[in-house]
């Protein structure tokens, strides 16, 4: 029986919110009670304190709205009260409470018809959802039910399991070794590459991952279940001030399992704006030089292993091409030299190519794990090599969180020596694993900083950067069917920000489409007419981790870039034929065709005064354990070894000493490879 994290009182509040936030209950495709049942299922699947914290938040919101007085009032009064207290408020706490409507949307648009048989096939589960009333109401078709020609350019959608890891590579909770040579903490971009390289050198490697392993055979298009299974805090983790949602994978393979496979280098001719910030030059200037030839060689090795290539045009035939055409129309009339020198193109990714058995089938579910096995994320590439093909095969311990590293004293040069790691198991047991060679820390920016800090390493968790995203959907005159393609296909590099084509399945898209009450409901009924893109801008070293939580404060200069980026993308949408544009503003304002460029600029100047005014997110936290030759300025040295420690290496994005401005996946892998490939770093 499923755990229900919300008690009857809390469930009653959620039900009333569903009856208020969406539309008149008679017009809903499912009942308000079903929305509540869906939320019970979502939060019942999330581990940790998030369900209880969310329950406390909804009670606090209910009290702010008026408690029983609000609860038993007519819907018109309930709407008026929400508008006055939440939607139109300038009080930070109330603005944060307003974001709770996104959870209500998840309970409605994440509806999934479950089967009684837990072992039912994925195909049967999708067939059962042919009758999904929410999907049918908005005109959405699940992947297996889409009409395809069955050719390489239009492949049938079917599951490929050839790259799934076998159960034999995993260590059970009752078979955890007492001692190993090397422990790699984290199985994402940095950890998996390090594990593969070190296993190739003959080290005995145990990869410890806090999350579960879900092979493609266990992934489905059930957004609600997959989000709560694969993301830290069920994909609702935020910064301390709740201004920015921070998406982080919590599964074997880390965020590579739930990202879009984008593989951008720090700089690449034909891919990077000529006036873009020179990241490596800046690193040199602050005492963190990285040899460009070594990094280039690492990029090449990683790209070869992953089969990185520019994606086929078929994967962005609807939404992706629309962005490029809109940009061309906009840039041709712009006098801004940054627009004139902008670089546009199709993303390079680590999907299977169309001639391969794992060719991408453009299902549109990249961000909840590919249910058809078409990604070449860490489990299908570096972890597969490390556990099945390396001379000395690595093993993986999943569902085990490392709390800290233990030490055994000093070696000859006066450096500390790591001698153990302590892991925490799901049942609350702790297990100490002795290490005889060393430890690789690659749990991600936040977790790695916390582990190192708990282990007595000073200076961690400072200078954290984010690439911050903000979505802008637009209503087109006719159907776009943006959901029937790769979620992110094309980009524009404008130097100070990027624009990327972007679309999501119904539940996630509902959280990105702004608006309140009946207006939001109407916008989602036009789901198939929506085109969408997002802006991505760098926020350099604004973050610090305190008591395990990321604090991040945007500055006015960041908001100026955001306003400029959103105004530019709005103009691009209108040049591309949009009738209405829906920037992700808290109040849900609409821009309409016919507005002048000056009016669009003024709109964003007036409507974005602080971060709470807009929905912001990031999937790319980096920094916190920066590289620097000077131990007073960085946590790790130029070879990514912790200063003052003999045998602890850090190989994730936390070593980056400043914001890198583009998707961090490929550079994280290359940085890990450059310090572990062909080097006996642990003797």
XYZ file of C-alpha atoms in Angstrom:
683
model
C 0.000 0.000 0.000
C 1.326 3.430 -0.936
C 2.409 5.806 1.778
C 0.214 8.899 2.048
C 2.398 11.778 3.283
C -0.521 14.215 3.686
C -2.982 13.655 6.532
C -6.743 14.198 5.994
C -6.546 17.854 7.059
C -3.676 18.606 4.673
C -5.372 16.622 1.903
C -8.515 18.727 2.356
C -6.463 21.887 1.815
C -4.942 20.472 -1.355
C -8.383 19.560 -2.614
C -9.679 23.082 -2.014
C -6.654 24.535 -3.772
C -7.299 22.255 -6.750
C -10.926 23.406 -6.866
C -9.704 27.002 -6.860
C -6.430 27.132 -8.797
C -7.480 25.294 -11.952
C -11.024 25.902 -13.207
C -14.563 25.174 -12.102
C -14.497 21.500 -11.053
C -17.189 20.608 -13.586
C -14.789 21.609 -16.390
C -11.840 19.606 -15.070
C -10.881 16.400 -16.856
C -10.338 14.666 -13.503
C -11.845 15.379 -10.106
C -10.171 17.531 -7.438
C -9.953 14.412 -5.288
C -7.975 12.689 -8.027
C -5.566 15.648 -8.018
C -5.061 15.067 -4.289
C -4.550 11.333 -4.825
C -1.937 12.129 -7.461
C -0.104 14.444 -5.061
C -0.140 11.740 -2.404
C 1.538 9.434 -4.907
C 4.141 11.998 -5.978
C 5.197 13.008 -2.478
C 4.907 9.478 -1.159
C 7.725 8.600 -3.535
C 10.039 11.423 -2.393
C 12.569 10.599 0.307
C 13.689 12.881 3.110
C 12.052 15.959 4.621
C 10.493 17.397 1.465
C 6.994 15.893 1.925
C 6.712 17.141 5.516
C 8.135 20.569 4.633
C 5.620 20.840 1.796
C 2.764 19.914 4.134
C 3.804 22.659 6.534
C 3.958 25.122 3.638
C 0.448 24.321 2.467
C -0.905 24.718 6.014
C 0.859 28.088 6.309
C -0.606 29.151 2.974
C -4.082 28.115 4.096
C -3.714 30.221 7.253
C -2.505 33.253 5.291
C -5.503 32.953 2.980
C -7.903 32.967 5.914
C -8.146 29.393 7.130
C -11.740 28.122 7.506
C -13.125 31.497 6.388
C -11.391 31.071 3.019
C -11.892 27.328 2.830
C -15.712 27.400 2.935
C -16.216 30.552 0.846
C -17.427 30.510 -2.794
C -14.773 30.011 -5.477
C -14.996 33.639 -6.603
C -14.052 34.812 -3.109
C -11.276 32.219 -2.820
C -9.804 33.463 -6.109
C -10.054 37.089 -4.976
C -8.273 36.237 -1.743
C -5.451 34.389 -3.529
C -5.021 37.280 -5.948
C -4.805 39.768 -3.093
C -2.636 37.769 -0.701
C -0.409 35.789 -3.089
C -0.574 36.707 -6.766
C -0.274 40.485 -6.383
C 1.778 40.571 -3.193
C 5.198 42.236 -2.933
C 5.979 40.404 0.318
C 8.680 37.776 -0.277
C 7.071 35.145 1.941
C 3.701 35.453 0.213
C 5.359 35.446 -3.226
C 7.075 32.199 -2.278
C 3.735 30.755 -1.168
C 2.298 31.652 -4.568
C 4.596 29.083 -6.144
C 2.565 26.341 -4.480
C 0.183 26.527 -7.426
C 2.852 24.710 -9.457
C 2.377 21.703 -7.182
C -1.373 21.783 -7.850
C -0.633 21.847 -11.586
C 1.631 18.809 -11.150
C -1.196 16.910 -9.468
C -3.499 17.640 -12.396
C -1.286 17.517 -15.492
C 0.828 14.682 -14.086
C -2.210 12.392 -13.980
C -1.381 8.799 -14.910
C -3.676 5.793 -15.053
C -1.889 3.109 -13.057
C -2.246 -0.601 -13.659
C -3.061 -3.074 -10.910
C -0.246 -5.370 -12.040
C 3.090 -3.931 -10.880
C 4.871 -6.011 -13.541
C 2.852 -4.692 -16.462
C 4.972 -3.770 -19.485
C 5.715 -0.166 -20.376
C 3.775 -0.585 -23.611
C 0.724 -1.813 -21.728
C 0.995 1.105 -19.300
C 1.033 3.556 -22.191
C -1.903 1.760 -23.815
C -3.887 2.176 -20.613
C -3.257 5.906 -20.839
C -4.801 6.233 -24.271
C -7.840 7.073 -22.189
C -5.997 9.563 -19.967
C -8.591 12.358 -19.772
C -6.056 15.115 -19.052
C -3.888 14.224 -22.043
C -6.935 13.959 -24.272
C -8.233 17.340 -23.128
C -5.037 19.154 -24.130
C -4.423 17.150 -27.307
C -1.291 15.323 -26.172
C -0.337 11.907 -27.572
C 1.974 9.539 -25.706
C 5.083 8.472 -27.669
C 4.099 4.901 -28.578
C 0.792 6.117 -29.984
C 2.276 8.652 -32.398
C 2.160 7.964 -36.111
C 5.634 7.193 -37.423
C 6.842 5.989 -40.828
C 9.319 3.477 -39.399
C 12.265 4.901 -41.378
C 15.622 6.181 -40.060
C 14.306 9.713 -40.504
C 11.020 8.914 -38.765
C 11.629 5.883 -36.540
C 9.042 3.875 -34.697
C 9.093 4.449 -30.953
C 10.170 1.299 -29.162
C 12.284 0.408 -26.166
C 15.990 -0.373 -26.498
C 17.546 -2.084 -23.462
C 20.889 -3.130 -24.932
C 22.863 -0.624 -22.877
C 21.201 -1.234 -19.498
C 23.548 -2.284 -16.702
C 23.109 -5.876 -15.462
C 22.308 -6.399 -11.805
C 25.624 -8.220 -11.351
C 27.594 -4.936 -11.311
C 25.803 -3.777 -8.162
C 26.734 -4.474 -4.555
C 23.891 -5.345 -2.203
C 23.495 -3.663 1.175
C 24.480 -6.875 2.947
C 27.509 -7.466 0.731
C 29.284 -4.149 1.142
C 33.026 -4.766 1.340
C 34.885 -3.831 4.498
C 37.797 -2.516 2.457
C 38.507 -1.389 -1.116
C 41.340 0.460 -2.806
C 39.303 3.393 -4.118
C 35.881 4.817 -3.389
C 34.339 7.161 -5.968
C 31.574 9.205 -4.351
C 28.959 9.988 -6.982
C 28.212 8.388 -10.349
C 27.435 11.442 -12.480
C 29.507 13.189 -15.132
C 32.686 13.569 -13.067
C 32.471 10.420 -10.976
C 31.711 8.014 -13.804
C 34.579 9.269 -15.970
C 36.995 8.997 -13.053
C 35.760 5.499 -12.167
C 36.218 4.334 -15.745
C 39.732 5.724 -16.069
C 40.861 4.406 -12.694
C 39.388 0.942 -13.313
C 41.296 0.908 -16.617
C 44.480 1.433 -14.605
C 43.753 -1.653 -12.524
C 42.506 -0.045 -9.339
C 39.785 -1.755 -7.316
C 36.963 0.820 -7.580
C 33.684 1.032 -5.670
C 31.288 3.726 -6.913
C 28.917 4.909 -4.174
C 25.709 6.638 -5.305
C 23.037 8.148 -3.046
C 20.213 7.465 -5.491
C 18.721 4.310 -7.031
C 19.470 2.710 -10.371
C 16.626 2.735 -12.867
C 17.371 0.993 -16.163
C 15.388 2.067 -19.207
C 13.172 -0.972 -18.642
C 11.923 0.713 -15.440
C 11.508 4.184 -16.884
C 8.136 5.265 -18.228
C 6.446 8.443 -19.520
C 4.799 8.767 -16.102
C 6.282 12.203 -15.399
C 5.117 12.460 -11.816
C 6.617 9.131 -10.788
C 9.880 9.594 -12.667
C 10.468 13.138 -11.363
C 9.956 12.016 -7.792
C 12.203 8.987 -8.359
C 15.158 10.506 -10.218
C 15.583 14.037 -8.848
C 16.801 15.293 -5.516
C 13.769 16.455 -3.517
C 11.459 15.373 -6.342
C 12.652 18.237 -8.601
C 11.418 20.973 -6.237
C 14.750 21.736 -4.536
C 15.354 25.492 -4.288
C 17.954 27.931 -3.089
C 17.692 29.049 0.519
C 15.628 32.128 -0.393
C 13.431 30.035 -2.724
C 14.208 32.348 -5.666
C 15.717 29.639 -7.893
C 14.737 26.006 -8.438
C 17.868 23.833 -8.581
C 17.459 20.591 -10.532
C 19.845 17.799 -9.598
C 19.673 14.149 -10.521
C 19.752 11.656 -7.646
C 20.233 8.350 -9.392
C 22.986 6.152 -10.768
C 24.374 8.348 -13.529
C 23.433 11.561 -11.720
C 22.112 14.466 -13.744
C 23.290 12.894 -17.016
C 20.249 10.612 -16.738
C 17.781 13.498 -16.574
C 19.421 16.165 -18.709
C 19.158 16.914 -22.419
C 22.524 15.471 -23.420
C 23.863 18.838 -24.533
C 27.628 18.720 -25.118
C 29.065 22.230 -25.404
C 32.722 23.044 -24.916
C 33.886 26.152 -23.092
C 34.686 27.592 -26.502
C 34.422 26.122 -29.972
C 34.594 27.804 -33.355
C 31.162 27.972 -34.952
C 29.496 27.249 -31.615
C 30.610 30.109 -29.348
C 29.970 33.834 -29.814
C 33.253 35.584 -30.767
C 32.676 38.194 -28.059
C 31.831 35.700 -25.317
C 33.708 35.767 -22.023
C 37.011 33.840 -22.284
C 36.631 31.402 -19.403
C 40.089 29.818 -19.502
C 41.808 33.215 -19.716
C 39.874 34.305 -16.652
C 40.833 31.148 -14.794
C 44.506 31.868 -15.536
C 44.121 35.394 -14.208
C 42.823 34.182 -10.824
C 45.469 31.527 -10.260
C 43.670 28.538 -11.779
C 45.375 27.837 -15.110
C 44.208 24.782 -17.013
C 46.416 23.526 -19.821
C 44.389 24.050 -23.000
C 46.053 21.202 -24.896
C 45.354 18.773 -22.067
C 41.730 19.905 -21.882
C 41.381 19.606 -25.667
C 42.676 16.026 -25.561
C 40.245 15.240 -22.746
C 37.321 16.704 -24.680
C 38.221 14.514 -27.656
C 38.454 11.328 -25.586
C 35.124 11.976 -23.882
C 33.343 12.893 -27.113
C 34.642 9.742 -28.772
C 33.415 7.520 -25.930
C 29.988 9.178 -25.961
C 29.646 9.414 -29.737
C 28.925 13.147 -29.521
C 27.520 14.547 -32.744
C 25.305 17.323 -34.040
C 21.745 16.084 -33.788
C 19.650 15.252 -36.838
C 17.388 18.023 -38.083
C 14.398 15.716 -37.710
C 14.775 15.978 -33.934
C 13.865 19.666 -33.958
C 11.553 19.848 -36.922
C 8.801 21.772 -35.151
C 10.033 23.869 -32.250
C 13.768 23.891 -32.950
C 13.568 25.185 -36.504
C 11.008 27.767 -35.428
C 13.504 29.351 -33.042
C 16.188 29.642 -35.735
C 13.773 31.146 -38.261
C 12.486 33.618 -35.686
C 16.035 34.608 -34.760
C 16.999 35.182 -38.400
C 13.992 37.457 -38.876
C 14.797 39.356 -35.688
C 18.559 39.703 -36.238
C 18.140 40.952 -39.815
C 16.445 44.073 -38.456
C 18.654 44.595 -35.398
C 21.404 47.203 -35.168
C 23.013 45.584 -32.115
C 26.475 44.222 -33.050
C 26.062 41.334 -30.570
C 22.993 40.231 -32.520
C 24.845 40.530 -35.827
C 27.725 38.356 -34.555
C 25.525 35.829 -32.778
C 26.153 32.140 -33.452
C 23.199 29.846 -34.097
C 23.086 26.135 -34.560
C 21.946 22.657 -33.621
C 23.110 21.132 -30.390
C 25.777 18.443 -30.252
C 24.602 15.584 -28.032
C 25.390 12.090 -26.834
C 22.225 10.453 -28.215
C 22.482 7.475 -30.513
C 22.763 8.469 -34.171
C 20.007 7.508 -36.566
C 22.030 4.584 -37.958
C 22.515 3.080 -34.488
C 20.134 0.779 -32.596
C 19.764 3.387 -29.813
C 18.931 6.215 -32.230
C 16.950 9.027 -30.607
C 13.225 8.669 -31.312
C 12.344 12.238 -30.220
C 9.898 11.183 -27.533
C 10.307 14.456 -25.628
C 10.935 12.874 -22.198
C 14.666 13.622 -21.804
C 14.269 15.306 -18.423
C 12.643 12.355 -16.692
C 15.031 9.704 -17.929
C 14.649 8.235 -21.407
C 11.980 5.505 -21.181
C 13.162 4.057 -24.504
C 16.878 3.606 -23.716
C 18.173 6.026 -26.339
C 20.528 8.101 -24.193
C 24.214 7.460 -23.800
C 24.373 8.873 -20.292
C 26.871 7.685 -17.681
C 25.199 4.285 -17.019
C 25.232 3.491 -20.751
C 28.803 4.691 -21.368
C 31.509 5.248 -18.753
C 29.882 3.207 -15.978
C 29.157 0.409 -18.425
C 32.812 0.372 -19.448
C 34.052 0.579 -15.850
C 31.892 -2.302 -14.616
C 31.912 -4.627 -17.631
C 34.994 -3.967 -19.769
C 37.780 -2.486 -17.634
C 40.737 -4.769 -16.768
C 39.653 -4.660 -13.140
C 35.911 -4.223 -13.068
C 34.387 -1.559 -10.850
C 31.291 -2.171 -8.735
C 28.428 0.149 -7.818
C 26.774 0.608 -4.439
C 23.467 2.411 -5.044
C 21.081 3.923 -2.495
C 23.966 4.770 -0.155
C 24.853 8.324 0.841
C 28.375 9.144 2.014
C 28.350 11.276 5.163
C 32.066 11.945 5.558
C 35.626 10.827 4.915
C 37.762 9.416 7.744
C 41.481 10.157 8.217
C 44.442 8.148 9.516
C 46.991 10.861 10.234
C 49.744 12.514 8.176
C 52.124 11.193 5.548
C 55.772 12.206 5.010
C 54.960 15.566 3.408
C 52.633 16.531 6.223
C 49.422 15.934 4.297
C 46.338 14.190 5.708
C 45.580 10.699 4.459
C 42.031 9.489 3.809
C 41.515 6.016 5.235
C 37.744 5.419 5.115
C 34.322 6.671 4.108
C 31.115 6.288 6.057
C 27.963 5.454 4.107
C 24.373 5.742 5.282
C 21.900 3.116 4.048
C 18.153 3.606 3.466
C 17.249 1.703 6.632
C 19.333 4.073 8.755
C 22.336 1.803 9.220
C 25.827 3.252 8.851
C 28.737 1.344 7.348
C 32.406 2.354 7.388
C 34.396 1.244 4.344
C 38.170 1.282 4.637
C 40.083 2.690 1.637
C 43.683 1.670 0.991
C 44.477 3.978 -1.927
C 42.185 6.987 -1.898
C 38.863 8.719 -2.457
C 37.367 10.555 -5.428
C 34.677 13.079 -4.499
C 32.204 13.710 -7.326
C 28.774 13.987 -5.724
C 27.890 17.326 -7.334
C 28.516 20.893 -6.246
C 26.232 20.912 -3.219
C 26.752 17.370 -1.939
C 30.524 17.378 -2.499
C 30.858 20.636 -0.583
C 28.822 19.194 2.266
C 30.826 15.949 2.372
C 34.175 17.751 2.367
C 32.988 20.186 5.015
C 31.732 17.327 7.219
C 35.154 15.727 6.764
C 36.945 18.758 8.191
C 38.064 20.384 4.938
C 37.938 24.161 5.260
C 36.803 26.715 2.684
C 34.255 24.528 0.903
C 30.921 25.663 -0.507
C 32.008 29.176 -1.523
C 31.922 30.972 -4.860
C 29.204 28.821 -6.411
C 27.976 29.795 -9.877
C 24.763 29.023 -11.716
C 23.680 29.164 -15.311
C 20.132 30.380 -14.786
C 17.261 29.516 -17.106
C 13.920 31.206 -17.661
C 11.271 29.834 -20.056
C 9.161 31.836 -22.514
C 6.307 29.924 -24.192
C 4.394 31.519 -27.059
C 1.000 30.887 -28.657
C 1.182 30.249 -32.402
C -1.669 30.633 -34.935
C -1.889 26.897 -35.554
C -0.615 23.581 -34.197
C 3.126 23.290 -33.566
C 3.247 19.878 -31.864
C 6.473 20.888 -30.123
C 6.008 17.905 -27.802
C 6.774 15.518 -30.670
C 10.520 16.192 -30.906
C 13.754 16.466 -28.929
C 13.109 18.779 -25.981
C 16.107 20.984 -26.777
C 17.362 21.089 -30.364
C 18.700 24.515 -31.358
C 20.454 27.482 -29.773
C 21.520 31.083 -30.223
C 24.707 32.286 -28.503
C 24.360 36.033 -28.067
C 27.518 36.386 -25.870
C 25.841 37.806 -22.753
C 23.155 35.095 -22.789
C 21.992 32.071 -24.754
C 18.570 31.259 -26.175
C 17.652 27.569 -26.440
C 14.631 25.844 -27.934
C 12.862 24.022 -25.150
C 9.627 22.131 -24.559
C 8.303 19.707 -21.946
C 5.645 16.997 -21.531
C 2.366 18.137 -19.928
C 3.179 18.121 -16.200
C 6.482 19.955 -16.517
C 5.165 22.319 -19.171
C 2.265 23.298 -16.909
C 4.780 24.538 -14.347
C 6.523 26.633 -17.021
C 3.419 28.168 -18.582
C 2.612 31.224 -16.441
C -0.868 32.336 -15.499
C -3.478 31.767 -12.834
C -6.846 30.052 -12.512
C -8.975 29.799 -15.656
C -6.429 31.691 -17.763
C -3.713 29.124 -17.108
C -6.207 26.346 -17.792
C -7.058 27.970 -21.157
C -3.413 28.264 -22.081
C -2.859 24.565 -21.414
C -5.850 23.686 -23.604
C -3.758 25.255 -26.395
C -0.827 22.973 -25.534
C -0.318 21.836 -29.133
C -0.196 25.452 -30.342
C 2.596 26.408 -27.979
C 6.141 26.990 -29.117
C 8.738 27.516 -26.453
C 12.305 28.568 -25.843
C 14.270 29.703 -22.831
C 17.067 32.080 -21.987
C 20.217 31.028 -20.150
C 22.452 33.580 -18.454
C 25.493 33.253 -16.153
C 25.455 34.287 -12.492
C 29.086 34.181 -11.441
C 30.083 33.149 -7.892
C 26.983 34.436 -6.125
C 26.378 31.332 -4.030
C 27.499 29.928 -0.692
C 26.444 26.761 1.114
C 25.421 27.253 4.725
C 24.157 24.409 6.889
C 23.888 22.188 3.843
C 21.689 24.561 1.819
C 22.652 26.710 -1.168
C 22.224 30.420 -0.612
C 22.247 32.426 -3.826
C 21.603 36.148 -4.218
C 21.213 37.651 -7.679
C 22.465 41.186 -8.213
C 20.874 44.008 -10.187
C 23.373 43.420 -12.999
C 22.041 39.855 -13.302
C 18.462 41.100 -13.492
C 19.478 43.579 -16.196
C 20.804 40.710 -18.325
C 17.634 38.717 -17.619
C 15.357 41.583 -18.709
C 17.389 42.087 -21.888
C 17.346 38.359 -22.669
C 13.593 37.965 -22.130
C 12.859 41.034 -24.239
C 15.018 39.664 -27.045
C 13.357 36.238 -26.974
C 9.911 37.859 -26.941
C 10.791 39.780 -30.106
C 12.115 36.564 -31.681
C 8.804 34.823 -30.930
C 6.801 37.634 -32.532
C 9.083 37.676 -35.595
C 8.371 33.965 -35.808
C 4.614 34.533 -35.980
C 3.482 34.299 -32.349
C 0.093 35.750 -31.409
C 0.826 35.930 -27.685
C 3.958 35.489 -25.565
C 3.885 34.206 -21.987
C 7.093 35.053 -20.105
C 7.429 33.138 -16.852
C 6.346 36.009 -14.611
C 4.757 35.378 -11.237
C 1.674 37.417 -12.120
C 1.253 35.708 -15.508
C 1.123 38.793 -17.737
C 0.695 38.391 -21.488
C 2.408 40.231 -24.345
C 0.382 40.501 -27.548
C 1.281 40.734 -31.215
C 1.599 44.320 -32.389
C 3.657 45.616 -29.469
C 6.661 47.662 -30.552
C 10.202 46.703 -29.543
C 10.299 49.734 -27.251
C 7.066 48.645 -25.583
C 8.479 45.141 -25.046
C 11.651 46.543 -23.486
C 9.617 48.788 -21.208
C 7.351 45.902 -20.219
C 10.240 43.898 -18.780
C 11.783 46.940 -17.103
C 8.493 47.487 -15.298
C 7.635 43.888 -14.459
C 10.960 42.477 -13.223
C 12.212 44.315 -10.169
C 13.434 41.331 -8.121
C 13.991 37.588 -8.594
C 10.620 36.736 -7.002
C 8.896 38.369 -9.970
C 9.919 35.564 -12.337
C 10.333 31.767 -12.379
C 14.030 30.888 -12.471
C 15.794 27.541 -12.440
C 19.229 26.036 -12.870
C 20.507 22.585 -13.776
C 24.153 23.634 -13.800
C 25.474 24.470 -10.310
C 29.255 24.610 -10.325
C 32.025 25.849 -8.073
C 32.306 25.598 -4.308
C 35.568 23.618 -4.243
C 37.501 25.709 -6.710
C 40.798 24.932 -8.368
C 43.606 27.278 -7.402
C 47.340 27.026 -7.042
C 47.066 28.961 -3.777
C 45.440 26.930 -0.950
C 44.147 30.191 0.510
C 42.067 30.776 -2.632
C 40.929 27.297 -3.578
C 40.008 23.935 -2.092
C 41.833 21.809 -4.685
C 45.148 22.253 -6.484
C 45.664 22.408 -10.243
C 45.411 18.600 -10.451
C 42.140 18.708 -8.481
C 43.670 17.129 -5.383
C 42.415 18.600 -2.118
C 45.021 20.976 -0.707
C 46.813 19.477 2.269
C 45.495 15.992 1.552
C 47.504 13.170 -0.019
C 44.814 11.004 -1.574
C 41.493 12.811 -2.157
C 40.632 14.010 -5.636
C 37.580 16.108 -6.605
C 36.335 15.518 -10.159
C 32.910 17.117 -10.442
C 31.728 20.601 -11.445
C 32.455 21.932 -7.965
C 36.106 22.473 -8.967
C 35.264 25.153 -11.539
C 36.591 28.475 -10.209
C 34.093 30.713 -12.021
C 30.935 30.514 -14.102
C 31.430 28.752 -17.427
C 28.282 30.252 -19.013
C 27.231 27.158 -20.989
C 25.902 23.699 -20.123
C 28.438 22.157 -17.741
C 28.059 18.454 -18.620
C 30.834 18.009 -21.199
C 33.345 20.252 -19.438
C 32.778 18.413 -16.155
C 33.597 15.136 -17.892
C 36.654 16.595 -19.626
C 37.989 18.134 -16.406
C 37.635 14.754 -14.701
C 39.304 12.968 -17.600
C 42.302 15.307 -17.754
C 43.311 14.483 -14.150
C 42.558 10.731 -14.182
C 43.290 9.476 -17.703
C 46.515 7.476 -17.854
C 47.738 8.798 -14.509
C 48.482 6.691 -11.461
C 47.149 9.469 -9.258
C 46.855 7.152 -6.256
C 50.235 5.466 -6.580
